[in-house]
Short mmCIF file of C-alpha atoms and ligand atoms in Angstrom, two decimals:
data_model
loop_
_atom_site.label_atom_id
_atom_site.label_comp_id
_atom_site.label_asym_id
_atom_site.label_seq_id
_atom_site.Cartn_x
_atom_site.Cartn_y
_atom_site.Cartn_z
CA MET A 1 0.00 0.00 0.00
CA VAL A 2 1.14 3.53 -0.80
CA ARG A 3 1.35 5.79 2.25
CA ALA A 4 1.15 9.59 2.28
CA LEU A 5 2.21 11.93 5.06
CA ILE A 6 0.67 15.43 5.07
CA THR A 7 2.59 17.84 7.31
CA ASP A 8 0.83 21.18 6.80
CA PRO A 9 -2.86 22.20 6.88
CA VAL A 10 -4.46 21.38 3.51
CA ASP A 11 -7.95 21.25 2.05
CA GLU A 12 -9.74 18.08 3.23
CA TYR A 13 -10.22 17.16 -0.43
CA ILE A 14 -6.57 16.02 -0.56
CA VAL A 15 -7.01 13.71 2.43
CA ASN A 16 -10.30 12.27 1.15
CA GLU A 17 -9.36 11.90 -2.51
CA LEU A 18 -5.97 10.29 -1.89
CA GLY A 19 -7.79 7.88 0.45
CA ARG A 20 -10.37 7.15 -2.26
CA HIS A 21 -7.50 6.18 -4.57
CA GLY A 22 -6.29 3.61 -2.04
CA VAL A 23 -3.54 5.70 -0.44
CA ILE A 24 -3.19 5.43 3.36
CA VAL A 25 -3.06 9.04 4.53
CA ASP A 26 -1.58 10.30 7.80
CA TYR A 27 -2.61 13.91 8.34
CA LYS A 28 -0.20 15.59 10.77
CA PRO A 29 -0.32 19.36 10.16
CA GLY A 30 2.14 21.18 12.39
CA ILE A 31 4.38 18.15 12.98
CA SER A 32 7.77 19.08 14.50
CA LYS A 33 11.01 18.69 12.56
CA ASP A 34 12.20 15.94 14.92
CA ASP A 35 8.98 13.94 14.55
CA LEU A 36 9.10 14.41 10.78
CA LEU A 37 12.66 13.05 10.65
CA ARG A 38 11.60 10.12 12.83
CA ILE A 39 8.63 8.98 10.71
CA VAL A 40 9.19 10.24 7.14
CA GLY A 41 11.00 6.99 6.22
CA ASP A 42 7.64 5.14 6.24
CA TYR A 43 6.06 7.10 3.36
CA GLU A 44 6.08 7.13 -0.43
CA ILE A 45 4.30 10.51 -0.67
CA LEU A 46 4.97 13.69 1.33
CA VAL A 47 2.47 16.57 1.01
CA VAL A 48 3.55 20.00 2.30
CA ARG A 49 2.72 23.68 2.02
CA SER A 50 5.36 26.33 2.83
CA ARG A 51 5.87 25.66 6.57
CA THR A 52 7.57 22.28 6.26
CA LYS A 53 11.18 22.60 5.13
CA VAL A 54 12.04 19.61 2.98
CA THR A 55 15.79 19.80 3.40
CA ARG A 56 18.54 17.39 2.41
CA GLU A 57 18.35 15.99 5.96
CA VAL A 58 14.62 15.22 5.58
CA ILE A 59 15.16 13.70 2.12
CA ASP A 60 18.00 11.52 3.44
CA ALA A 61 15.67 10.24 6.15
CA ALA A 62 12.95 9.44 3.60
CA GLY A 63 14.21 6.16 2.16
CA LYS A 64 10.93 5.16 0.46
CA LEU A 65 9.88 8.59 -0.77
CA LYS A 66 8.77 8.80 -4.42
CA VAL A 67 6.80 12.08 -4.53
CA ILE A 68 6.98 15.42 -2.75
CA ALA A 69 3.76 17.32 -3.43
CA ARG A 70 3.66 21.04 -2.62
CA ALA A 71 0.09 22.27 -2.17
CA GLY A 72 0.78 25.67 -3.72
CA VAL A 73 3.30 27.42 -5.94
CA GLY A 74 6.70 28.25 -4.42
CA LEU A 75 9.20 25.42 -4.14
CA ASP A 76 11.74 27.44 -2.15
CA ASN A 77 11.08 25.34 1.00
CA ILE A 78 12.08 22.17 -0.85
CA ASP A 79 15.58 21.14 -1.91
CA VAL A 80 14.25 20.31 -5.38
CA ASN A 81 17.61 19.51 -7.02
CA TYR A 82 18.60 17.14 -4.25
CA ALA A 83 15.18 15.45 -4.27
CA ARG A 84 15.33 14.94 -8.04
CA SER A 85 18.92 13.64 -7.79
CA ARG A 86 17.47 10.94 -5.50
CA GLY A 87 14.79 10.07 -8.06
CA ILE A 88 12.00 11.79 -6.13
CA GLU A 89 9.38 13.60 -8.22
CA VAL A 90 8.48 17.12 -7.02
CA ILE A 91 4.94 18.20 -7.87
CA ASN A 92 3.18 21.52 -7.25
CA ALA A 93 -0.04 23.29 -8.25
CA PRO A 94 1.15 26.70 -9.41
CA GLU A 95 -2.01 27.77 -11.22
CA GLY A 96 -4.39 27.17 -8.28
CA SER A 97 -3.88 30.44 -6.42
CA THR A 98 -3.36 32.92 -9.28
CA GLN A 99 -6.76 34.63 -8.99
CA SER A 100 -6.60 34.83 -5.17
CA VAL A 101 -3.14 36.41 -5.13
CA ALA A 102 -4.04 38.82 -7.93
CA GLU A 103 -7.18 39.93 -6.06
CA LEU A 104 -5.14 40.42 -2.88
CA ALA A 105 -2.59 42.57 -4.74
CA ILE A 106 -5.38 44.82 -6.05
CA GLY A 107 -6.98 44.92 -2.60
CA LEU A 108 -3.68 45.92 -1.00
CA MET A 109 -3.22 48.65 -3.61
CA ILE A 110 -6.58 50.18 -2.70
CA THR A 111 -5.94 49.68 1.02
CA ALA A 112 -2.63 51.55 0.72
CA ALA A 113 -3.92 54.30 -1.59
CA ARG A 114 -6.90 55.06 0.67
CA LEU A 115 -5.09 54.43 3.98
CA VAL A 116 -7.84 51.98 4.91
CA ALA A 117 -5.87 50.08 7.57
CA LEU A 118 -4.61 53.25 9.29
CA GLN A 119 -8.05 54.88 9.39
CA ASP A 120 -9.58 51.68 10.72
CA ARG A 121 -6.98 51.57 13.53
CA LEU A 122 -7.64 55.22 14.40
CA VAL A 123 -11.43 54.78 14.55
CA LYS A 124 -11.03 51.68 16.72
CA GLY A 125 -8.80 53.75 19.01
CA GLY A 126 -11.64 56.24 19.54
CA ASP A 127 -10.60 58.80 16.91
CA TRP A 128 -12.75 59.97 13.96
CA PRO A 129 -10.13 61.07 11.42
CA LYS A 130 -12.48 62.34 8.71
CA GLY A 131 -10.73 65.06 6.72
CA LYS A 132 -7.33 64.17 8.17
CA PHE A 133 -5.99 62.19 5.21
CA MET A 134 -6.33 62.49 1.47
CA GLY A 135 -6.15 59.28 -0.54
CA THR A 136 -5.49 58.71 -4.24
CA GLU A 137 -7.43 56.86 -6.92
CA LEU A 138 -5.95 54.01 -8.89
CA PHE A 139 -7.69 55.22 -12.06
CA GLY A 140 -5.24 56.79 -14.51
CA LYS A 141 -2.17 55.93 -12.43
CA VAL A 142 0.80 54.00 -13.79
CA LEU A 143 1.10 50.49 -12.39
CA GLY A 144 4.46 48.76 -12.78
CA ILE A 145 4.35 44.98 -12.60
CA ILE A 146 7.66 43.24 -11.92
CA GLY A 147 7.40 39.59 -12.93
CA PHE A 148 4.87 39.04 -15.70
CA GLY A 149 3.97 35.39 -15.09
CA ARG A 150 0.60 33.95 -14.13
CA ILE A 151 -0.16 36.33 -11.26
CA GLY A 152 1.47 39.39 -12.84
CA GLN A 153 -0.67 38.98 -15.95
CA ARG A 154 -3.89 38.50 -13.97
CA VAL A 155 -3.10 41.64 -11.94
CA ALA A 156 -2.61 43.46 -15.25
CA GLU A 157 -6.08 42.45 -16.45
CA LEU A 158 -7.73 43.53 -13.21
CA ALA A 159 -5.79 46.81 -13.06
CA ARG A 160 -6.69 47.62 -16.67
CA ALA A 161 -10.36 47.13 -15.78
CA ILE A 162 -9.93 49.75 -13.03
CA GLY A 163 -8.45 52.16 -15.56
CA MET A 164 -4.77 52.01 -14.65
CA LYS A 165 -2.01 52.38 -17.24
CA VAL A 166 -0.08 49.16 -16.89
CA GLN A 167 3.57 48.47 -17.67
CA ALA A 168 5.45 45.28 -16.95
CA TYR A 169 8.98 43.92 -16.78
CA ASP A 170 10.14 40.31 -16.77
CA ILE A 171 13.53 38.64 -17.35
CA VAL A 172 11.80 36.64 -20.07
CA ASP A 173 10.70 38.59 -23.16
CA MET A 174 6.89 38.72 -22.79
CA ARG A 175 6.24 41.50 -25.32
CA ASP A 176 3.66 39.53 -27.32
CA ARG A 177 1.66 38.60 -24.24
CA ALA A 178 1.87 42.20 -22.99
CA VAL A 179 0.47 43.59 -26.24
CA LYS A 180 -2.50 41.22 -26.00
CA LEU A 181 -3.28 42.50 -22.50
CA GLY A 182 -2.85 46.18 -23.36
CA VAL A 183 0.33 46.41 -21.29
CA ASP A 184 3.61 48.19 -22.13
CA PHE A 185 6.56 45.82 -21.79
CA VAL A 186 9.47 47.93 -20.52
CA ASP A 187 12.96 47.51 -19.09
CA PHE A 188 13.48 47.33 -15.33
CA GLU A 189 14.83 50.85 -14.91
CA THR A 190 12.03 52.45 -16.92
CA LEU A 191 9.50 50.60 -14.80
CA ILE A 192 10.89 51.62 -11.44
CA ARG A 193 11.48 55.24 -12.51
CA SER A 194 8.03 55.85 -13.95
CA SER A 195 5.47 53.86 -11.92
CA ASP A 196 3.10 55.33 -9.34
CA PHE A 197 2.40 51.85 -7.96
CA ILE A 198 4.81 48.93 -8.15
CA THR A 199 3.61 45.39 -7.54
CA ILE A 200 6.06 42.48 -7.43
CA HIS A 201 5.22 39.03 -8.80
CA VAL A 202 8.57 37.42 -9.58
CA SER A 203 9.47 33.86 -8.71
CA LEU A 204 12.38 33.70 -6.29
CA THR A 205 15.20 33.15 -8.78
CA PRO A 206 18.76 33.98 -7.58
CA ASN A 207 18.79 37.34 -9.40
CA ALA A 208 15.38 38.24 -7.95
CA LYS A 209 16.83 38.27 -4.41
CA ARG A 210 17.09 41.86 -3.15
CA MET A 211 16.28 43.18 -6.64
CA ILE A 212 14.65 46.14 -4.87
CA GLY A 213 17.38 47.72 -2.74
CA GLU A 214 18.46 51.23 -1.78
CA ARG A 215 19.55 52.14 -5.32
CA GLU A 216 16.29 51.03 -6.92
CA LEU A 217 14.18 52.70 -4.21
CA GLN A 218 16.01 55.99 -4.80
CA MET A 219 15.22 55.79 -8.53
CA MET A 220 11.49 55.47 -7.86
CA LYS A 221 9.00 58.34 -8.08
CA ASP A 222 8.51 60.28 -4.87
CA GLY A 223 5.42 58.95 -3.13
CA VAL A 224 5.48 55.55 -4.84
CA ILE A 225 3.32 52.78 -3.36
CA ILE A 226 4.90 49.31 -3.29
CA ILE A 227 3.03 46.01 -3.06
CA ASN A 228 4.79 42.69 -2.54
CA THR A 229 2.91 39.41 -2.59
CA SER A 230 5.77 37.37 -4.10
CA ARG A 231 8.57 36.54 -1.66
CA GLY A 232 10.06 38.66 1.13
CA GLU A 233 13.66 38.20 -0.05
CA VAL A 234 12.93 40.23 -3.19
CA ILE A 235 13.03 43.51 -1.25
CA ASP A 236 15.84 44.72 0.98
CA THR A 237 13.42 45.53 3.77
CA ARG A 238 15.93 47.59 5.74
CA ALA A 239 16.30 49.87 2.73
CA LEU A 240 12.50 49.94 2.40
CA LEU A 241 12.15 51.03 6.03
CA LYS A 242 14.60 53.88 5.39
CA ALA A 243 12.74 54.93 2.21
CA LEU A 244 9.45 54.98 4.15
CA ASN A 245 10.99 57.08 6.92
CA ASP A 246 12.52 59.49 4.36
CA GLY A 247 9.10 59.89 2.73
CA LYS A 248 10.36 58.55 -0.60
CA VAL A 249 7.90 55.66 -0.41
CA ALA A 250 4.37 56.72 0.53
CA ALA A 251 3.20 53.27 1.57
CA ALA A 252 4.09 49.61 1.31
CA ALA A 253 1.74 46.65 1.52
CA LEU A 254 3.46 43.34 2.10
CA ASP A 255 2.01 39.84 2.24
CA VAL A 256 5.48 38.32 2.53
CA LEU A 257 8.55 39.04 4.67
CA GLU A 258 12.11 37.77 4.79
CA ASN A 259 11.36 36.14 8.15
CA GLU A 260 7.83 34.93 8.69
CA PRO A 261 6.90 35.78 11.39
CA PRO A 262 9.20 38.83 11.59
CA ARG A 263 11.92 38.58 14.26
CA GLU A 264 14.71 41.12 13.68
CA PRO A 265 14.27 44.49 15.47
CA TRP A 266 14.21 46.38 12.15
CA GLU A 267 11.56 43.99 10.79
CA ILE A 268 9.38 44.62 13.83
CA GLU A 269 9.85 48.36 13.23
CA LEU A 270 8.82 47.88 9.60
CA VAL A 271 5.63 45.95 10.35
CA LYS A 272 4.62 48.52 12.98
CA HIS A 273 5.23 51.45 10.62
CA PRO A 274 1.99 53.44 10.20
CA ARG A 275 2.30 53.46 6.41
CA VAL A 276 3.01 49.75 6.12
CA ILE A 277 0.23 47.22 5.70
CA ILE A 278 1.10 43.64 6.55
CA THR A 279 -0.84 40.48 5.89
CA PRO A 280 0.60 37.18 7.13
CA HIS A 281 1.25 35.44 3.78
CA ILE A 282 -2.43 34.99 2.97
CA GLY A 283 -2.21 35.22 -0.83
CA ALA A 284 -3.51 31.70 -1.36
CA GLU A 285 -5.66 31.58 1.79
CA THR A 286 -9.05 31.42 0.18
CA ARG A 287 -11.47 28.50 0.05
CA GLU A 288 -11.44 28.65 -3.74
CA ALA A 289 -7.65 28.64 -4.13
CA GLN A 290 -7.17 25.82 -1.63
CA ARG A 291 -9.81 23.66 -3.31
CA ARG A 292 -8.35 24.36 -6.78
CA ILE A 293 -4.84 23.56 -5.53
CA ALA A 294 -6.11 20.36 -3.89
CA GLU A 295 -7.81 19.17 -7.09
CA ILE A 296 -4.79 19.91 -9.28
CA LEU A 297 -2.39 18.31 -6.82
CA VAL A 298 -4.35 15.10 -6.25
CA ASN A 299 -4.77 14.69 -9.99
CA LYS A 300 -1.02 15.01 -10.58
CA VAL A 301 -0.04 12.76 -7.66
CA VAL A 302 -2.50 10.01 -8.61
CA ASN A 303 -1.38 10.15 -12.26
CA TYR A 304 2.24 9.88 -11.18
CA ILE A 305 1.79 6.93 -8.84
CA MET A 306 -0.37 5.09 -11.39
CA SER A 307 1.86 5.69 -14.41
CA ASN A 308 4.99 4.74 -12.42
CA ASN A 309 3.31 1.69 -10.89
CA ILE A 310 4.09 2.77 -7.33
CA LYS A 311 2.49 0.33 -4.89
P1 NAD B 401 5.23 32.52 -12.49
O1 NAD B 401 6.36 31.56 -12.52
O2 NAD B 401 4.05 32.29 -13.37
O3 NAD B 401 5.77 34.00 -12.77
C1 NAD B 401 6.94 34.49 -12.22
C2 NAD B 401 7.58 35.39 -13.25
O4 NAD B 401 8.69 36.05 -12.63
C3 NAD B 401 8.12 34.63 -14.48
O5 NAD B 401 7.56 35.18 -15.67
C4 NAD B 401 9.64 34.85 -14.39
O6 NAD B 401 10.24 34.94 -15.66
C5 NAD B 401 9.70 36.16 -13.64
N1 NAD B 401 10.99 36.42 -13.00
C6 NAD B 401 11.75 35.59 -12.28
N2 NAD B 401 12.85 36.24 -11.85
C7 NAD B 401 12.77 37.50 -12.31
C8 NAD B 401 13.60 38.63 -12.21
N3 NAD B 401 14.75 38.60 -11.54
N4 NAD B 401 13.19 39.78 -12.82
C9 NAD B 401 12.03 39.82 -13.50
N5 NAD B 401 11.20 38.78 -13.63
C10 NAD B 401 11.57 37.62 -13.04
O7 NAD B 401 4.77 32.58 -10.94
P2 NAD B 401 3.37 33.09 -10.36
O8 NAD B 401 2.46 31.92 -10.18
O9 NAD B 401 2.93 34.27 -11.11
O10 NAD B 401 3.86 33.52 -8.89
C11 NAD B 401 4.60 34.73 -8.71
C12 NAD B 401 5.13 34.84 -7.29
O11 NAD B 401 4.04 34.83 -6.35
C13 NAD B 401 6.06 33.70 -6.85
O12 NAD B 401 7.14 34.25 -6.11
C14 NAD B 401 5.21 32.89 -5.91
O13 NAD B 401 5.98 32.19 -4.97
C15 NAD B 401 4.36 33.99 -5.27
N6 NAD B 401 3.13 33.52 -4.67
C16 NAD B 401 2.79 34.05 -3.47
C17 NAD B 401 1.63 33.63 -2.84
C18 NAD B 401 1.23 34.24 -1.53
O14 NAD B 401 0.58 33.57 -0.74
N7 NAD B 401 1.54 35.49 -1.29
C19 NAD B 401 0.81 32.64 -3.42
C20 NAD B 401 1.17 32.16 -4.67
C21 NAD B 401 2.34 32.60 -5.30
#
């Protein structure tokens, strides 16, 4: 019998459907690293989200493992090269959360532009700050999208519907796709110099790490609003904190941080900054995204175990 270990919270569909296909499923969301190392050797399938770190040590302890299934997009918590070198298939469901993350990015843009979170905090504190702040519309503003993949393109469509002028940059030439979506495909420097809003949707490739640092922040328009729902490592957050304090950046809305939860003193300062909006990595945390991810993942895992005759 094929056995699957699930170590992070997932949609119940995964548990039920794998079971329906004859897989024995052990659902242990929140399992500790030590317990994982102790039991992972008993399983052919390991299902994780982003919390579980599937390191070389875990893979070495997983003698029977045939499939690592990531219920989501990013594979940065999995040592993919090492897993593949050991003949283990790594499967994910990258398309499942595109709409949810794109909607969150648009929501964060509006939240930042209208100071929604700040005003909410003030009212809850007994204040009534009507007339104290002036927001901005998204309509007619230039949105710069860094990383024009699945999510970046969906954000472009939604932003165009709101009436934004959209420009995008990607390391891959996506000019044809951009034209179809009514988007200007520009170089990196043009994008950061000329955007009113910048939203980041790159995958965490080595050259994406810290691609927004002090130099790039200084090139941006005064009063720029930055949204990051990709990965925390893409922005040098210490430089971002400085740019917020200098007034260069009007607001930043971040769903991702370098350390989640934040732990360094400067990160704590950043998340408490009045013009910073933080959500705790909730891009894919919708019922719809989780169900879509579950369906895609189960389909791929079942196909793999059947076509490779794993028993
Ligand atoms: P994707 O692979 O479809 O698109 C990523 C794009 O980034 C690609 O077109 C790639 O060429 C581009 N890219 C990579 N490095 C770049 C660089 N240095 N400069 C410019 N472009 C670069 O991925 P996607 O599904 O659109 O996801 C985008 C990001 O969103 C990923 O980082 C993913 O991990 C993240 N994500 C976050 C959440 C969340 O909960 N916040 C959920 C899902 C995905």
